[in-house]
Short mmCIF file of C-alpha atoms and ligand atoms in Angstrom, two decimals:
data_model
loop_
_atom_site.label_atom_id
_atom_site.label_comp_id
_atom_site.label_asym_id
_atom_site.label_seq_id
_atom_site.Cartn_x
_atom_site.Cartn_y
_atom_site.Cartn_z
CA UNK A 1 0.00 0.00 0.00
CA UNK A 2 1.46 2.70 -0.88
CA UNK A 3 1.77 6.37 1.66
CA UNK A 4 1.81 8.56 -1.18
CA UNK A 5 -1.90 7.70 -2.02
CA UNK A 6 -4.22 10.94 -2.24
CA UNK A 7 -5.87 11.75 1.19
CA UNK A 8 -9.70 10.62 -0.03
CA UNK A 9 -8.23 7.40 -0.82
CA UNK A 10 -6.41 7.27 2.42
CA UNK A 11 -9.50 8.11 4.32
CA UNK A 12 -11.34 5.33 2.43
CA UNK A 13 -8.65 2.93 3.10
CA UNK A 14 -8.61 4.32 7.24
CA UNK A 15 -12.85 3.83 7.06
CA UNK A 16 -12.53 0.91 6.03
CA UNK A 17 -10.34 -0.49 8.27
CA UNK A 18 -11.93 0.91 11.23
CA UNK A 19 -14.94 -1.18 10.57
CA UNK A 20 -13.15 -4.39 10.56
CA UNK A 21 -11.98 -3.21 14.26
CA UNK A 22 -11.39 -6.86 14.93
CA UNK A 23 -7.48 -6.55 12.60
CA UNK A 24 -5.69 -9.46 13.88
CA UNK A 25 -1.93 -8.33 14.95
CA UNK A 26 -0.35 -9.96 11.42
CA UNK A 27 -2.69 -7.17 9.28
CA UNK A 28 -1.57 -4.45 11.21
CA UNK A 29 2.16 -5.55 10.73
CA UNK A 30 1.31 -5.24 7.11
CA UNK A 31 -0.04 -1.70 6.87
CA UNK A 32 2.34 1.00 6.20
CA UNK A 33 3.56 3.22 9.00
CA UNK A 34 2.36 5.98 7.28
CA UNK A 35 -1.62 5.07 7.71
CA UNK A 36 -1.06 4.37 11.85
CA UNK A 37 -1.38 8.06 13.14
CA UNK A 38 -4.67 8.69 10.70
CA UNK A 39 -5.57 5.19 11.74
CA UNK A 40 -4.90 5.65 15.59
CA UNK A 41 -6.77 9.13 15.61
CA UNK A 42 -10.16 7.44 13.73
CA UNK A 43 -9.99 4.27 16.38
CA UNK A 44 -9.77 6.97 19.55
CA UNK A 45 -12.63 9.90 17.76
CA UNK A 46 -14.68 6.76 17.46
CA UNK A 47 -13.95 4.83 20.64
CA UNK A 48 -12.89 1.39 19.16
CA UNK A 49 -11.45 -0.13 22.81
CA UNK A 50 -9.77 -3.18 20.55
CA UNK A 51 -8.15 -1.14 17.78
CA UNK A 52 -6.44 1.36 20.08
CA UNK A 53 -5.22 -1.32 21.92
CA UNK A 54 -4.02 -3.19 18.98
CA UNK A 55 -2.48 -0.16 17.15
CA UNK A 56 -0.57 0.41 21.08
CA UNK A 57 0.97 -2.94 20.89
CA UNK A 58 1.90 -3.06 16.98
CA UNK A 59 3.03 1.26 17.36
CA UNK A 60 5.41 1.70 14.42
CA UNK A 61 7.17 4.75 15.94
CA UNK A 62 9.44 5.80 18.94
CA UNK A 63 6.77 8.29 20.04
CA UNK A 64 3.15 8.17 21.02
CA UNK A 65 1.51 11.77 21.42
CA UNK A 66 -1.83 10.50 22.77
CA UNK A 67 -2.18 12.66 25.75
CA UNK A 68 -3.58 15.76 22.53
CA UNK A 69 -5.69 13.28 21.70
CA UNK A 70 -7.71 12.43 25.29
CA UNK A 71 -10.04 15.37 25.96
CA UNK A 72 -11.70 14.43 28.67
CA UNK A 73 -10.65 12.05 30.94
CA UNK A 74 -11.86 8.78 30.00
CA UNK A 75 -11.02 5.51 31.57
CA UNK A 76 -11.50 3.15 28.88
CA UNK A 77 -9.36 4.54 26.53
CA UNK A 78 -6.69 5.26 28.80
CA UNK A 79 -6.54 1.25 29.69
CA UNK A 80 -6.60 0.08 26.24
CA UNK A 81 -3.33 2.74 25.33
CA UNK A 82 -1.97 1.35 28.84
CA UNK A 83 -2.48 -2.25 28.29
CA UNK A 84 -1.50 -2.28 24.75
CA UNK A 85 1.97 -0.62 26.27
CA UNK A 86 1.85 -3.46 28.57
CA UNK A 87 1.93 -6.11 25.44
CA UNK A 88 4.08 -3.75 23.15
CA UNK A 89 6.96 -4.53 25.59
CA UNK A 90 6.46 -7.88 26.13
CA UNK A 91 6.17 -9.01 22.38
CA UNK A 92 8.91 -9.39 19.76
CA UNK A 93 8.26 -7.54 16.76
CA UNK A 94 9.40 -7.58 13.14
CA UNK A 95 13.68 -5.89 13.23
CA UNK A 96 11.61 -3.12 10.64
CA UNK A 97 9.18 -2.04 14.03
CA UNK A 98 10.89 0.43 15.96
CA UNK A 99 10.05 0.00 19.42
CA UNK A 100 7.94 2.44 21.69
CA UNK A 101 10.17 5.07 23.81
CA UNK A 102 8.57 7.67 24.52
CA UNK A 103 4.05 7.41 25.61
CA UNK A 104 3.46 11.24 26.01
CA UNK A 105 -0.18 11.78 28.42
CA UNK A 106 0.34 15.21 28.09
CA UNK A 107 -2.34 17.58 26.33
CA UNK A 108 0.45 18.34 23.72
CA UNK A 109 0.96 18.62 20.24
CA UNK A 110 -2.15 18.82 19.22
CA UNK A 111 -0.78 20.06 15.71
CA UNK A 112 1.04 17.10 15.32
CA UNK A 113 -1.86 15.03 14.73
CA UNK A 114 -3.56 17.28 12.04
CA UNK A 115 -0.58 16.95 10.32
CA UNK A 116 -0.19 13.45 10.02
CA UNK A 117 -3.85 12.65 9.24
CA UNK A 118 -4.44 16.04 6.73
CA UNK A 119 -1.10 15.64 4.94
CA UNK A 120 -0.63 13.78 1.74
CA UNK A 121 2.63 13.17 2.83
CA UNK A 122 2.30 10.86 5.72
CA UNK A 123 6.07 9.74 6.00
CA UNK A 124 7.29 13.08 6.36
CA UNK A 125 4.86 13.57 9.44
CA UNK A 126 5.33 10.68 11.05
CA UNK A 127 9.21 11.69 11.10
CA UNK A 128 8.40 14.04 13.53
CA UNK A 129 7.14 11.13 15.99
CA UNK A 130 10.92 9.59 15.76
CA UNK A 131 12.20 13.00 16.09
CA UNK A 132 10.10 14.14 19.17
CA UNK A 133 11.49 11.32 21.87
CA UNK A 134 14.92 12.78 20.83
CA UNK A 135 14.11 16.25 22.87
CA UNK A 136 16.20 16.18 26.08
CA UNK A 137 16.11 13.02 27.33
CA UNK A 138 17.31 12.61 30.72
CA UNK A 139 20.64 11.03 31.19
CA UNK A 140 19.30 8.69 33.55
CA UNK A 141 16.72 7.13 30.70
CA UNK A 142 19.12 7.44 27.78
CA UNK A 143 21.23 4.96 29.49
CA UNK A 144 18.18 2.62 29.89
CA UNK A 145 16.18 0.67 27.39
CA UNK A 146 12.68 1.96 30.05
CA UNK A 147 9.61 3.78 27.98
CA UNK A 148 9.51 7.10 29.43
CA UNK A 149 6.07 7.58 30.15
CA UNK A 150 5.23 11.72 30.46
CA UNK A 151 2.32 13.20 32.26
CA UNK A 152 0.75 16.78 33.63
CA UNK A 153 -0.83 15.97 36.93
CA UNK A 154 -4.01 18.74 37.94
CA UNK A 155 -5.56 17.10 41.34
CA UNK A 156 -7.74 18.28 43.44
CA UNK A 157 -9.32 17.09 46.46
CA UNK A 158 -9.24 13.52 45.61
CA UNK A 159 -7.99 11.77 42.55
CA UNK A 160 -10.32 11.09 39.93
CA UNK A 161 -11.36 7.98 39.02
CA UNK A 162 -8.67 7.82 35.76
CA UNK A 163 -5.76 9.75 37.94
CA UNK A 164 -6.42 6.71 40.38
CA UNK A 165 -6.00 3.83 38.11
CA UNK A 166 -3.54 5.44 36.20
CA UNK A 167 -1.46 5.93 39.65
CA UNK A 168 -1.73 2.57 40.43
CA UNK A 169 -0.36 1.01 37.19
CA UNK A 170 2.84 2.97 37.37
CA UNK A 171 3.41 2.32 41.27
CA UNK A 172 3.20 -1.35 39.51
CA UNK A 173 5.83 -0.63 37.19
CA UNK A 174 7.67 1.87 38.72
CA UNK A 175 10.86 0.30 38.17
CA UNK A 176 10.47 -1.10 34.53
CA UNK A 177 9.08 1.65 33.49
CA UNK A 178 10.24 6.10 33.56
CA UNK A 179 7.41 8.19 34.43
CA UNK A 180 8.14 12.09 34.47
CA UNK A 181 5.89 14.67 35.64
CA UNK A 182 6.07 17.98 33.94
CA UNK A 183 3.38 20.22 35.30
CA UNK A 184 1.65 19.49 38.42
CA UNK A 185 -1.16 21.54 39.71
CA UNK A 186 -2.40 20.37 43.23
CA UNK A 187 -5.98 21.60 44.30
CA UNK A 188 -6.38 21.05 48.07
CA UNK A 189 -5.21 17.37 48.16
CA UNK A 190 -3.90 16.47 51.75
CA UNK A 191 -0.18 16.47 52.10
CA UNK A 192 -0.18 13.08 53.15
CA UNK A 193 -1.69 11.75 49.48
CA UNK A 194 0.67 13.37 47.94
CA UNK A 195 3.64 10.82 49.03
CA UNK A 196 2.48 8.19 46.86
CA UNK A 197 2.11 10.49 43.57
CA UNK A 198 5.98 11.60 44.70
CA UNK A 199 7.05 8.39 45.37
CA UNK A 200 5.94 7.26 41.32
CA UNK A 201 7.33 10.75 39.95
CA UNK A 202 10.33 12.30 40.94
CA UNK A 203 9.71 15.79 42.01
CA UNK A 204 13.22 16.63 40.64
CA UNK A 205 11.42 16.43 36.74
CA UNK A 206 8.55 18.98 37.73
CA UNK A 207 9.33 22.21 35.94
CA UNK A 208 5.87 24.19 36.28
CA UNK A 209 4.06 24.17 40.00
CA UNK A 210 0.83 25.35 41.04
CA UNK A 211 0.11 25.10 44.73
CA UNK A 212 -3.84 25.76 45.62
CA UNK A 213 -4.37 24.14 48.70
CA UNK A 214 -6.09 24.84 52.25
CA UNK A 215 -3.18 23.44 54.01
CA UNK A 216 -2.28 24.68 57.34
CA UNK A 217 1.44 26.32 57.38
CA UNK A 218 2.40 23.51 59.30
CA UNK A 219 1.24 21.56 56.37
CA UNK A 220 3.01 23.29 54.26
CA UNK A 221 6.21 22.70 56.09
CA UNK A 222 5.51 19.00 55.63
CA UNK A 223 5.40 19.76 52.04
CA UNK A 224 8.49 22.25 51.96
CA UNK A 225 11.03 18.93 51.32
CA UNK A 226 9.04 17.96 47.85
CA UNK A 227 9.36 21.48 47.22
CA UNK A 228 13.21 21.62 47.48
CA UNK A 229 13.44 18.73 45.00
CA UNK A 230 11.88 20.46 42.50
CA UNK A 231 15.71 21.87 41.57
CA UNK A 232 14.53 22.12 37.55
CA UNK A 233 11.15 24.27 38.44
CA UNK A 234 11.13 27.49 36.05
CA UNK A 235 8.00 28.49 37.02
CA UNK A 236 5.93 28.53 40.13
CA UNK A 237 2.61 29.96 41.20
CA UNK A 238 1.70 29.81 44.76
CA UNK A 239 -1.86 30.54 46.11
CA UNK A 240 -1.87 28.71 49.44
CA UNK A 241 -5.16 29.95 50.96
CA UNK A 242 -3.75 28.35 53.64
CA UNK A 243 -6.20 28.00 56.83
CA UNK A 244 -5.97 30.13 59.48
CA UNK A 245 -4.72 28.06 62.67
CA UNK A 246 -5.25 30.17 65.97
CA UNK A 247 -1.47 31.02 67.10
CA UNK A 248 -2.76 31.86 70.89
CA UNK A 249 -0.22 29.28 72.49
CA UNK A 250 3.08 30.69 71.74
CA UNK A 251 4.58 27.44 71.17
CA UNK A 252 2.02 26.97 68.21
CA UNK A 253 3.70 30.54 66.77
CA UNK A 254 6.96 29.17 67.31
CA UNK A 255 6.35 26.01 65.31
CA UNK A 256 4.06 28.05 62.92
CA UNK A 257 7.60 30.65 61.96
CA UNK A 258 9.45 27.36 62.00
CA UNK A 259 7.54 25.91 58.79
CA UNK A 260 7.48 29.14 57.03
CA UNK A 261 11.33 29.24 57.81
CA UNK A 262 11.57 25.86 56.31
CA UNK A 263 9.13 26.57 53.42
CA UNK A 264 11.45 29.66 52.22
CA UNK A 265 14.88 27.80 52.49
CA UNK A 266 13.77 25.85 49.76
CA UNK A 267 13.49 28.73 47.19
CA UNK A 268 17.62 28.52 47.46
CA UNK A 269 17.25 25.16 46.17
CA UNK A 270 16.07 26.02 43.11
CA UNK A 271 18.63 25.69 39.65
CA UNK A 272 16.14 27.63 36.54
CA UNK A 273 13.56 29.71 38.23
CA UNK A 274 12.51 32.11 35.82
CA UNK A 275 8.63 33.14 36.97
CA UNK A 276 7.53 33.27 40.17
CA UNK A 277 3.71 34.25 41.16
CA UNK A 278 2.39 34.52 44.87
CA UNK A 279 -1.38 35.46 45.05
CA UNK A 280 -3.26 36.24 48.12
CA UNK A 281 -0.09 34.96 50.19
CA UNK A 282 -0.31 36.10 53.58
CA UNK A 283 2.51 34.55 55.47
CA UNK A 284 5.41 35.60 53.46
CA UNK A 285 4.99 39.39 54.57
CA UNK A 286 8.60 40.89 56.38
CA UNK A 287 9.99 37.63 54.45
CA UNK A 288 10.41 38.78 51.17
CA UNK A 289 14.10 39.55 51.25
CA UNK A 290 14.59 35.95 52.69
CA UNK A 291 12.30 34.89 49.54
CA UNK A 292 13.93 36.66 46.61
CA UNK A 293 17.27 37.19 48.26
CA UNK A 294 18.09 33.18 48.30
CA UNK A 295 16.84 32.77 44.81
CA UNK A 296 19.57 31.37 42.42
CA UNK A 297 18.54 32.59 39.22
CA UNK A 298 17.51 35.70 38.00
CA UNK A 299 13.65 35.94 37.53
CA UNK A 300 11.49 37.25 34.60
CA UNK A 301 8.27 37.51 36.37
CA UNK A 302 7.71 38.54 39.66
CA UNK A 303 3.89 38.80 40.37
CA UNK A 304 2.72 39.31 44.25
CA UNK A 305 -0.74 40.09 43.98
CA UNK A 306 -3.15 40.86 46.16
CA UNK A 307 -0.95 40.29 48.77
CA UNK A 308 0.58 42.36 51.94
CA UNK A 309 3.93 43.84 51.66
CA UNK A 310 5.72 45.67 54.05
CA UNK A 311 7.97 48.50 54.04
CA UNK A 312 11.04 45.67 54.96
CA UNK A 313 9.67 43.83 52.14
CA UNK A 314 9.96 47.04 50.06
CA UNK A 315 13.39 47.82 50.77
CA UNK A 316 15.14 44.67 49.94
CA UNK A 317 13.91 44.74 46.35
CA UNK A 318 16.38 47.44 45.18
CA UNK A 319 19.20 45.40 46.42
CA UNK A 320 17.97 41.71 44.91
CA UNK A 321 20.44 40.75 42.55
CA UNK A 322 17.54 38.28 41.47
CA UNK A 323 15.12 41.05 40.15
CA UNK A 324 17.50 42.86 38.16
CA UNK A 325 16.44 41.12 34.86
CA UNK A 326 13.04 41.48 35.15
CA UNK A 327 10.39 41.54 32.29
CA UNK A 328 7.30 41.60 34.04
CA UNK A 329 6.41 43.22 37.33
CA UNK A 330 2.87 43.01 38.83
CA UNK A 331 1.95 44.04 41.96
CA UNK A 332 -2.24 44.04 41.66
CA UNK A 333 -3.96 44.62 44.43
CA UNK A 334 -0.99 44.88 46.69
CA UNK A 335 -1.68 48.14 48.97
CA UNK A 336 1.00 50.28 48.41
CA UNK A 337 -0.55 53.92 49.84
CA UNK A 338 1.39 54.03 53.50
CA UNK A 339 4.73 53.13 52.18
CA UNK A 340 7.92 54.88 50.86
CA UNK A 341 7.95 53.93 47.43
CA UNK A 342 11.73 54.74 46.90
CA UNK A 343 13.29 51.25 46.98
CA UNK A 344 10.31 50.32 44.35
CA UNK A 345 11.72 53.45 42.37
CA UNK A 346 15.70 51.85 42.88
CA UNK A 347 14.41 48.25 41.39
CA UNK A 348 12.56 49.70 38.23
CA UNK A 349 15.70 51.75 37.55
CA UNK A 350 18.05 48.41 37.81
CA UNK A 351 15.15 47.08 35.19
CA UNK A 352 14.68 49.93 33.23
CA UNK A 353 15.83 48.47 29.88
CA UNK A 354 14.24 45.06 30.36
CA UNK A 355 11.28 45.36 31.93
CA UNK A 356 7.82 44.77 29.32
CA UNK A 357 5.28 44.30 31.61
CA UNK A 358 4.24 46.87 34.97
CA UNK A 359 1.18 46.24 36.61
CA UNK A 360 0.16 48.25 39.80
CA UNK A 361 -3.41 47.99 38.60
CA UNK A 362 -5.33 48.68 42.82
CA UNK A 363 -2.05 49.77 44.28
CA UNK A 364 -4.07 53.09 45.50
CA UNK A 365 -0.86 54.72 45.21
CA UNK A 366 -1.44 58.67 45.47
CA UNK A 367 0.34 61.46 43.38
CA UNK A 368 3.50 61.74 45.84
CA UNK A 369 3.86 58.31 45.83
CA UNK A 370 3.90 58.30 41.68
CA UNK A 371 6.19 61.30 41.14
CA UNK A 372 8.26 58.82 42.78
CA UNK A 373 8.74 56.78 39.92
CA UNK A 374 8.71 59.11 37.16
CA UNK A 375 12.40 59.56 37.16
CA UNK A 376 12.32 55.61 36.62
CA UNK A 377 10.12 55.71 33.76
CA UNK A 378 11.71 58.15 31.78
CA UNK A 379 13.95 55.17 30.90
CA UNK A 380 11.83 52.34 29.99
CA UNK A 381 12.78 51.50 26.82
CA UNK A 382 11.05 47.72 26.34
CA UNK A 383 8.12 48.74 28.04
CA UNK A 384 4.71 47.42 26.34
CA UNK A 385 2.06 46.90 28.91
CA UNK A 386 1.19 49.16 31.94
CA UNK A 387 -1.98 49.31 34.09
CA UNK A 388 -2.14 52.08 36.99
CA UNK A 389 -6.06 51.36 37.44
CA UNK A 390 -7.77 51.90 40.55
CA UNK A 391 -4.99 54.59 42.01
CA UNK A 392 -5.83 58.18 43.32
CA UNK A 393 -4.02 60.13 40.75
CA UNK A 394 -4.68 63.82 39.90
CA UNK A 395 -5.15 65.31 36.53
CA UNK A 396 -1.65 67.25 37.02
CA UNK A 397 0.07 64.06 38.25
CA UNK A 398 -1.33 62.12 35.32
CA UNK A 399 0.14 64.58 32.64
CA UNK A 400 3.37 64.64 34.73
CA UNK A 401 3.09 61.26 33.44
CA UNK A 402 2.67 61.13 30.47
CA UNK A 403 5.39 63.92 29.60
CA UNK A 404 7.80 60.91 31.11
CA UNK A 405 6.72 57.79 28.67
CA UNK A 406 7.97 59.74 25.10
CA UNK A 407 10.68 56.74 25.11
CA UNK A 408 8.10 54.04 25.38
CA UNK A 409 7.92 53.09 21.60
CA UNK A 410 6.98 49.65 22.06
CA UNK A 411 4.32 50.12 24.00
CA UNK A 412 1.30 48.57 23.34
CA UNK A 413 -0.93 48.70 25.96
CA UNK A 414 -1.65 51.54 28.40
CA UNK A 415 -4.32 51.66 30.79
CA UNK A 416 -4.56 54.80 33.48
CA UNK A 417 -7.10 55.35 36.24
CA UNK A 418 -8.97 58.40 35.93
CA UNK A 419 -8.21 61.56 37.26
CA UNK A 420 -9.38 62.25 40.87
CA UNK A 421 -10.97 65.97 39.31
CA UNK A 422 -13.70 63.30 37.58
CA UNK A 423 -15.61 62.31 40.97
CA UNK A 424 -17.05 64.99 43.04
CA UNK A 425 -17.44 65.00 46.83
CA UNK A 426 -19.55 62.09 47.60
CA UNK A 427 -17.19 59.56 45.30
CA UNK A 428 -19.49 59.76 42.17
CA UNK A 429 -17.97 60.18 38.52
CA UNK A 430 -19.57 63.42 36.78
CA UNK A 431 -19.75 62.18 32.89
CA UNK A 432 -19.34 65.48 31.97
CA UNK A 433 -16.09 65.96 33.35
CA UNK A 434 -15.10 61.96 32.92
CA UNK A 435 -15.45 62.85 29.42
CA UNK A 436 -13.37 65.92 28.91
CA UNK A 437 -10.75 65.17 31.27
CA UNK A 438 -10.12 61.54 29.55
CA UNK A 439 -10.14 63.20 26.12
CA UNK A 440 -7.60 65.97 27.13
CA UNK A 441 -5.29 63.17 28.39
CA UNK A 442 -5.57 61.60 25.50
CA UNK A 443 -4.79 64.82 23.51
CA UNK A 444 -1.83 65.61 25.55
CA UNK A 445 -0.24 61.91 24.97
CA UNK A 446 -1.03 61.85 21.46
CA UNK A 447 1.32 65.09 21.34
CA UNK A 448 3.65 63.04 23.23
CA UNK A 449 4.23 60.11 21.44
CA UNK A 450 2.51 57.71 18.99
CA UNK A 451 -0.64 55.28 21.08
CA UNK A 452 -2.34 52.34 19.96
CA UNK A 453 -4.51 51.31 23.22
CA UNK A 454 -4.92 53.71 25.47
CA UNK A 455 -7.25 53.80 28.25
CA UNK A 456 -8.83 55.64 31.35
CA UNK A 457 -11.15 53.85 33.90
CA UNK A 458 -12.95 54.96 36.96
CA UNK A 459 -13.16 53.08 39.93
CA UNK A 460 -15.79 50.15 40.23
CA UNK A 461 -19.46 51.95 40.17
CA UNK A 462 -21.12 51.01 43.85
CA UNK A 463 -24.30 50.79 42.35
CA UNK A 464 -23.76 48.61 39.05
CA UNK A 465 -20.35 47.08 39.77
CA UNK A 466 -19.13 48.39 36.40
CA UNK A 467 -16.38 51.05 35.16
CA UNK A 468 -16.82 54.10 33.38
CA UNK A 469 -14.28 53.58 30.71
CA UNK A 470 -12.38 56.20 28.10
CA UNK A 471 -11.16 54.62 24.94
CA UNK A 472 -11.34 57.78 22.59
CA UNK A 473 -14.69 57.66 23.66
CA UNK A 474 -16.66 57.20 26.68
CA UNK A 475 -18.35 53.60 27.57
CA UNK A 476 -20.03 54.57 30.52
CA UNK A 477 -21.27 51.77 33.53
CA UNK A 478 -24.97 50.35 33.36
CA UNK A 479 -26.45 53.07 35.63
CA UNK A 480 -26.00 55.59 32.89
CA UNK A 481 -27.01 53.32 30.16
ZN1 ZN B 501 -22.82 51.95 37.70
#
């Protein structure tokens, strides 16, 4: 048969052999490599349980991409791939068969399979599936002959009924077999559970880690060891909502500070951490310098939001060697209004030709606390994205501003609260004013410099939960609608 056939005849020929699902293993050995990925995609779109598992075991290729191709969890197909693995390794197969390396669970390369099945050329494609196990393979596999079997892991409270049967076939063949975790995301699942999900994947492999629990902080010291292992994390996003305990024995406080202690010497641990996000974190506050000082790396993102932040905080960020490369900054919803915003003003000097992103979107900064900066942002010369919503600027502040972003030619886009002058004594926005002020802001920048997206907001509306917003012209909250 040959692989260069036009795609309707290739479809036909896939049909057709899709409805004899019962292809003994000696057929399959005959069809070209070419017509398995078309041929594997039909048999998991339509469900056939005994062609997926017999297109596992008699897998032409190194690679097996069929975590794009499982998009919703679903138990039955996930035991056919997994038992046909189990036979593909057992069985001898023709010296033409390449043997399975590399079963990828991931929700990956999606692209990869509308190649193979849309292009005429199914030989070409399917090169890509020999070509894919070859991406960083870890020393420790290369030396072994072991499928590397690689997941993303999202759990929540429990595991679901597909996480739970998956778990248990690798703690079966946890030494036959390499199973690498990529992302995990962990949703409120006790500390405890998550030995047995260690013990099957190394934490050492996890390079993206979100942490969403309800754990106490004296859970989270338990957890601070996993957390160390994860040396090749590049990116981590922390929202422990942890619980509060009630510190009123002093020895509970004492343990309590120990845990955190132990939590935050782990961040030294750490050999490629590029983004780190902490929202609604609590605990961490006077600890920030411990946090970002240890760090090994030097960090693109640093996003604390909605958060508390101290003035100690505050003053070690000038002197972080960590923060000096920094792309993106965002500090929503962190209350900045009682503090001295000069160390703030020292860092986004240090990052002044790097930085893209700044976000103080509900800092509720006032106009001495901004003229702060504006020395700062004279120099921003990669800058595309700001927000300064919800702060308490003036209209004289605001075109102080402006006058200090002519360098900012790559920026893209800009979004400024409105000026104080717009709401009159009681906190409401007068349209009228809204209006005029907004549009001779936006005069005064176009004057400036080029804009493509600019925009002034108002503060939430009490009554309708909505902002009056200024983008050339006004879109005004429901009440006025
Ligand atoms: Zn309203």
């Amino acid at each position: 048969m040959s692989v260069h056939n036009p795609p309707t005849l290739q479809k036909l020929a896939i049909q057709i052999l899709v409805k004899e699902e019962a292809l003994g293993m000696s057929d399959l050995e005959e069809i070209a490599h070419g017509l398995f990925p078309a041929l594997f995609k039909e048999a998991f779109d339509g469900r056939h349980i005994k062609l997926i598992k017999a297109l596992v075991i008699a897998w032409p290729f190194r690679c097996l991409p069929v975590g794009a191709l499982m998009k919703t969890p679903d138990l039955e197909t996930l035991k056919a791939v997994l038992d046909g693995v189990d036979i593909h390794r057992t069985r001898g197969f023709h010296t033409r068969r390449k043997k399975l390396q590399f079963l990828d669970l991931r929700n990956v390369h999606h692209n990869f399979w509308d190649i193979c099945t849309d292009s005429e050329d199914s030989d070409s494609a399917t090169e890509i599936l020999d070509e894919k196990q070859a991406v960083k393979v870890h020393p420790r596999y290369a030396l072994s002959q072991h499928l590397k079997v690689t997941v993303d892991l999202c759990i929540r409270s429990c595991l679901d009924e597909a996480q739970a049967w998956f778990l248990k076939w690798a703690q079966e063949r946890k030494g036959s077999l390499y199973f690498c975790c990529t992302k995990m995301k962990i949703w409120a699942l006790p500390v405890k559970d998550l030995r047995q999900i260690f013990h099957v994947f190394d934490p050492e492999h996890i390079m993206e880690l979100e942490l969403n629990t309800e754990w106490t902080l004296l859970e989270l010291g338990h957890f601070a060891p996993y957390l160390g292992q994860m040396r090749n994390l590049h990116k981590v996003f922390l929202a422990p909502l942890h619980k509060t305990t009630f510190p009123i024995i002093n020895r509970t406080r004492a343990r309590e500070a120990k845990c955190i202690n132990k939590f935050i010497s782990q961040f030294s641990k750490f050999n490629c951490l590029q983004h780190l996000f902490m929202f609604y974190i609590y605990f961490l506050r006077e600890q920030m310098n411990q946090v970002l000082g240890c760090l090994m790396t030097p960090l693109k993102t640093l996003s604390i939001t909605y958060s508390l932040i101290s003035q100690r905080d505050l003053d070690s960020f000038p002197c972080c060697q960590s923060l000096f490369q920094l792309k993106h900054l965002e500090l929503r919803g962190v209350a900045l209004l009682d503090l001295d915003l000069k160390p703030l003003r020292g860092l986004l000097m240090k990052v002044a030709g790097t930085l893209q992103t700044l976000d103080f979107q509900g800092c509720r900064m006032k106009d001495s606390q901004l003229s702060v900066f504006l020395p700062a942002f004279k120099h921003f010369s990669q800058i595309s994205n700001v927000n300064f919503y919800k702060n308490d600027f003036s209209m004289p502040i605001l075109k102080d501003l402006l006058q200090h972003t002519a360098n900012w030619r790559k920026i893209n886009v800009e979004q400024y609260p409105a000026p104080l002058e717009c709401y009159d004594e009681l906190g409401h926005v007068s349209i009228e004013r809204f209006a005029q002020l907004c549009q001779d802001l936006t005069d005064t920048l176009r004057i400036i410099r080029q804009t493509k997206n600019s925009t002034f907001a108002t503060d939430i509306c009490h009554t309708c939960g909505e902002c009056c917003v200024f983008d050339q012209v006004s879109r005004l909250c429901s009440c006025w609608q």
